[in-house]
Amino acid sequence: MYQGKFKLKNINKYRGDTEAIYYRSSWELAVMLWCDSNTNVTQWSSEELPVPYLCPTDGQKHRYFIDFKITFNNKKTYLVE
């Protein structure tokens, strides 16, 4: 199982806490490496964007964190799950 703390090479591209970037799978690690090194990616973050929701089973408010938010040179931004 792949888990660990990601070490940035291009710290200026990351939006969020640069000391707390963790991957929980080989897929997440691959996306992080790709975002960090891809010259077409201008900004990215991992689990920094909360989406609030009301849970239908317990009636409570919760937050879900999107896996990745990636912005490219062409100004398009994608939320990747």
PDB file of C-alpha atoms in Angstrom:
ATOM      1  CA  MET A   1       0.000   0.000   0.000  1.00  0.00           C
ATOM      2  CA  TYR A   2       1.320   3.428  -0.952  1.00  0.00           C
ATOM      3  CA  GLN A   3       1.038   6.091   1.720  1.00  0.00           C
ATOM      4  CA  GLY A   4       3.252   8.956   2.701  1.00  0.00           C
ATOM      5  CA  LYS A   5       4.062  12.619   2.798  1.00  0.00           C
ATOM      6  CA  PHE A   6       4.642  14.299  -0.557  1.00  0.00           C
ATOM      7  CA  LYS A   7       7.715  16.501  -0.974  1.00  0.00           C
ATOM      8  CA  LEU A   8       7.229  19.358  -3.407  1.00  0.00           C
ATOM      9  CA  LYS A   9       9.835  20.320  -5.980  1.00  0.00           C
ATOM     10  CA  ASN A  10       7.856  23.336  -7.244  1.00  0.00           C
ATOM     11  CA  ILE A  11       6.536  24.871  -4.038  1.00  0.00           C
ATOM     12  CA  ASN A  12       5.302  28.008  -5.841  1.00  0.00           C
ATOM     13  CA  LYS A  13       2.653  25.977  -7.720  1.00  0.00           C
ATOM     14  CA  TYR A  14       1.007  24.483  -4.635  1.00  0.00           C
ATOM     15  CA  ARG A  15      -1.979  26.225  -3.017  1.00  0.00           C
ATOM     16  CA  GLY A  16      -2.389  25.094   0.544  1.00  0.00           C
ATOM     17  CA  ASP A  17      -0.351  23.815   3.443  1.00  0.00           C
ATOM     18  CA  THR A  18       2.931  22.788   1.831  1.00  0.00           C
ATOM     19  CA  GLU A  19       3.974  20.894   4.969  1.00  0.00           C
ATOM     20  CA  ALA A  20       0.914  18.625   5.045  1.00  0.00           C
ATOM     21  CA  ILE A  21       0.527  16.996   1.626  1.00  0.00           C
ATOM     22  CA  TYR A  22      -0.252  13.309   2.038  1.00  0.00           C
ATOM     23  CA  TYR A  23      -1.026  10.614  -0.499  1.00  0.00           C
ATOM     24  CA  ARG A  24      -3.063   7.518   0.336  1.00  0.00           C
ATOM     25  CA  SER A  25      -2.583   5.533  -2.867  1.00  0.00           C
ATOM     26  CA  SER A  26      -0.198   5.076  -5.775  1.00  0.00           C
ATOM     27  CA  TRP A  27      -2.758   6.891  -7.948  1.00  0.00           C
ATOM     28  CA  GLU A  28      -2.661   9.981  -5.696  1.00  0.00           C
ATOM     29  CA  LEU A  29       1.144   9.916  -5.679  1.00  0.00           C
ATOM     30  CA  ALA A  30       1.207   9.718  -9.488  1.00  0.00           C
ATOM     31  CA  VAL A  31      -1.152  12.717  -9.795  1.00  0.00           C
ATOM     32  CA  MET A  32       0.942  14.732  -7.339  1.00  0.00           C
ATOM     33  CA  LEU A  33       4.157  13.985  -9.214  1.00  0.00           C
ATOM     34  CA  TRP A  34       2.457  14.899 -12.496  1.00  0.00           C
ATOM     35  CA  CYS A  35       1.048  18.188 -11.162  1.00  0.00           C
ATOM     36  CA  ASP A  36       4.320  19.166  -9.539  1.00  0.00           C
ATOM     37  CA  SER A  37       6.370  18.588 -12.702  1.00  0.00           C
ATOM     38  CA  ASN A  38       3.940  19.448 -15.521  1.00  0.00           C
ATOM     39  CA  THR A  39       4.743  22.844 -17.045  1.00  0.00           C
ATOM     40  CA  ASN A  40       1.104  23.278 -18.146  1.00  0.00           C
ATOM     41  CA  VAL A  41      -0.089  23.151 -14.515  1.00  0.00           C
ATOM     42  CA  THR A  42       0.087  26.597 -12.901  1.00  0.00           C
ATOM     43  CA  GLN A  43      -1.562  25.745  -9.563  1.00  0.00           C
ATOM     44  CA  TRP A  44      -2.705  22.644  -7.745  1.00  0.00           C
ATOM     45  CA  SER A  45      -3.812  21.457  -4.338  1.00  0.00           C
ATOM     46  CA  SER A  46      -4.744  18.199  -2.649  1.00  0.00           C
ATOM     47  CA  GLU A  47      -7.619  17.891  -0.192  1.00  0.00           C
ATOM     48  CA  GLU A  48      -7.658  21.646   0.415  1.00  0.00           C
ATOM     49  CA  LEU A  49     -11.135  22.352  -0.997  1.00  0.00           C
ATOM     50  CA  PRO A  50     -13.993  21.428   1.380  1.00  0.00           C
ATOM     51  CA  VAL A  51     -17.485  20.787   0.029  1.00  0.00           C
ATOM     52  CA  PRO A  52     -20.140  21.101   2.751  1.00  0.00           C
ATOM     53  CA  TYR A  53     -23.111  18.749   2.645  1.00  0.00           C
ATOM     54  CA  LEU A  54     -26.019  17.603   4.753  1.00  0.00           C
ATOM     55  CA  CYS A  55     -25.873  13.861   5.361  1.00  0.00           C
ATOM     56  CA  PRO A  56     -29.255  12.210   4.718  1.00  0.00           C
ATOM     57  CA  THR A  57     -28.602   9.351   7.156  1.00  0.00           C
ATOM     58  CA  ASP A  58     -27.720  11.359  10.262  1.00  0.00           C
ATOM     59  CA  GLY A  59     -29.089  14.806   9.354  1.00  0.00           C
ATOM     60  CA  GLN A  60     -25.762  16.416  10.283  1.00  0.00           C
ATOM     61  CA  LYS A  61     -23.571  18.835   8.368  1.00  0.00           C
ATOM     62  CA  HIS A  62     -20.308  17.339   7.130  1.00  0.00           C
ATOM     63  CA  ARG A  63     -17.446  18.367   4.839  1.00  0.00           C
ATOM     64  CA  TYR A  64     -16.025  16.394   1.959  1.00  0.00           C
ATOM     65  CA  PHE A  65     -12.564  17.267   0.622  1.00  0.00           C
ATOM     66  CA  ILE A  66     -11.994  17.065  -3.135  1.00  0.00           C
ATOM     67  CA  ASP A  67      -8.875  15.014  -3.992  1.00  0.00           C
ATOM     68  CA  PHE A  68      -7.328  17.555  -6.370  1.00  0.00           C
ATOM     69  CA  LYS A  69      -7.912  21.037  -7.709  1.00  0.00           C
ATOM     70  CA  ILE A  70      -5.736  21.665 -10.772  1.00  0.00           C
ATOM     71  CA  THR A  71      -5.403  24.890 -12.783  1.00  0.00           C
ATOM     72  CA  PHE A  72      -3.704  24.972 -16.174  1.00  0.00           C
ATOM     73  CA  ASN A  73      -1.950  27.627 -18.286  1.00  0.00           C
ATOM     74  CA  ASN A  74      -5.158  28.128 -20.275  1.00  0.00           C
ATOM     75  CA  LYS A  75      -6.898  29.248 -17.008  1.00  0.00           C
ATOM     76  CA  LYS A  76      -9.133  26.158 -16.895  1.00  0.00           C
ATOM     77  CA  THR A  77      -9.539  24.588 -13.463  1.00  0.00           C
ATOM     78  CA  TYR A  78     -10.539  20.989 -12.844  1.00  0.00           C
ATOM     79  CA  LEU A  79     -11.715  19.252  -9.699  1.00  0.00           C
ATOM     80  CA  VAL A  80     -10.428  15.679  -9.785  1.00  0.00           C
ATOM     81  CA  GLU A  81     -11.772  12.868  -7.670  1.00  0.00           C
TER      82      GLU A  81
END
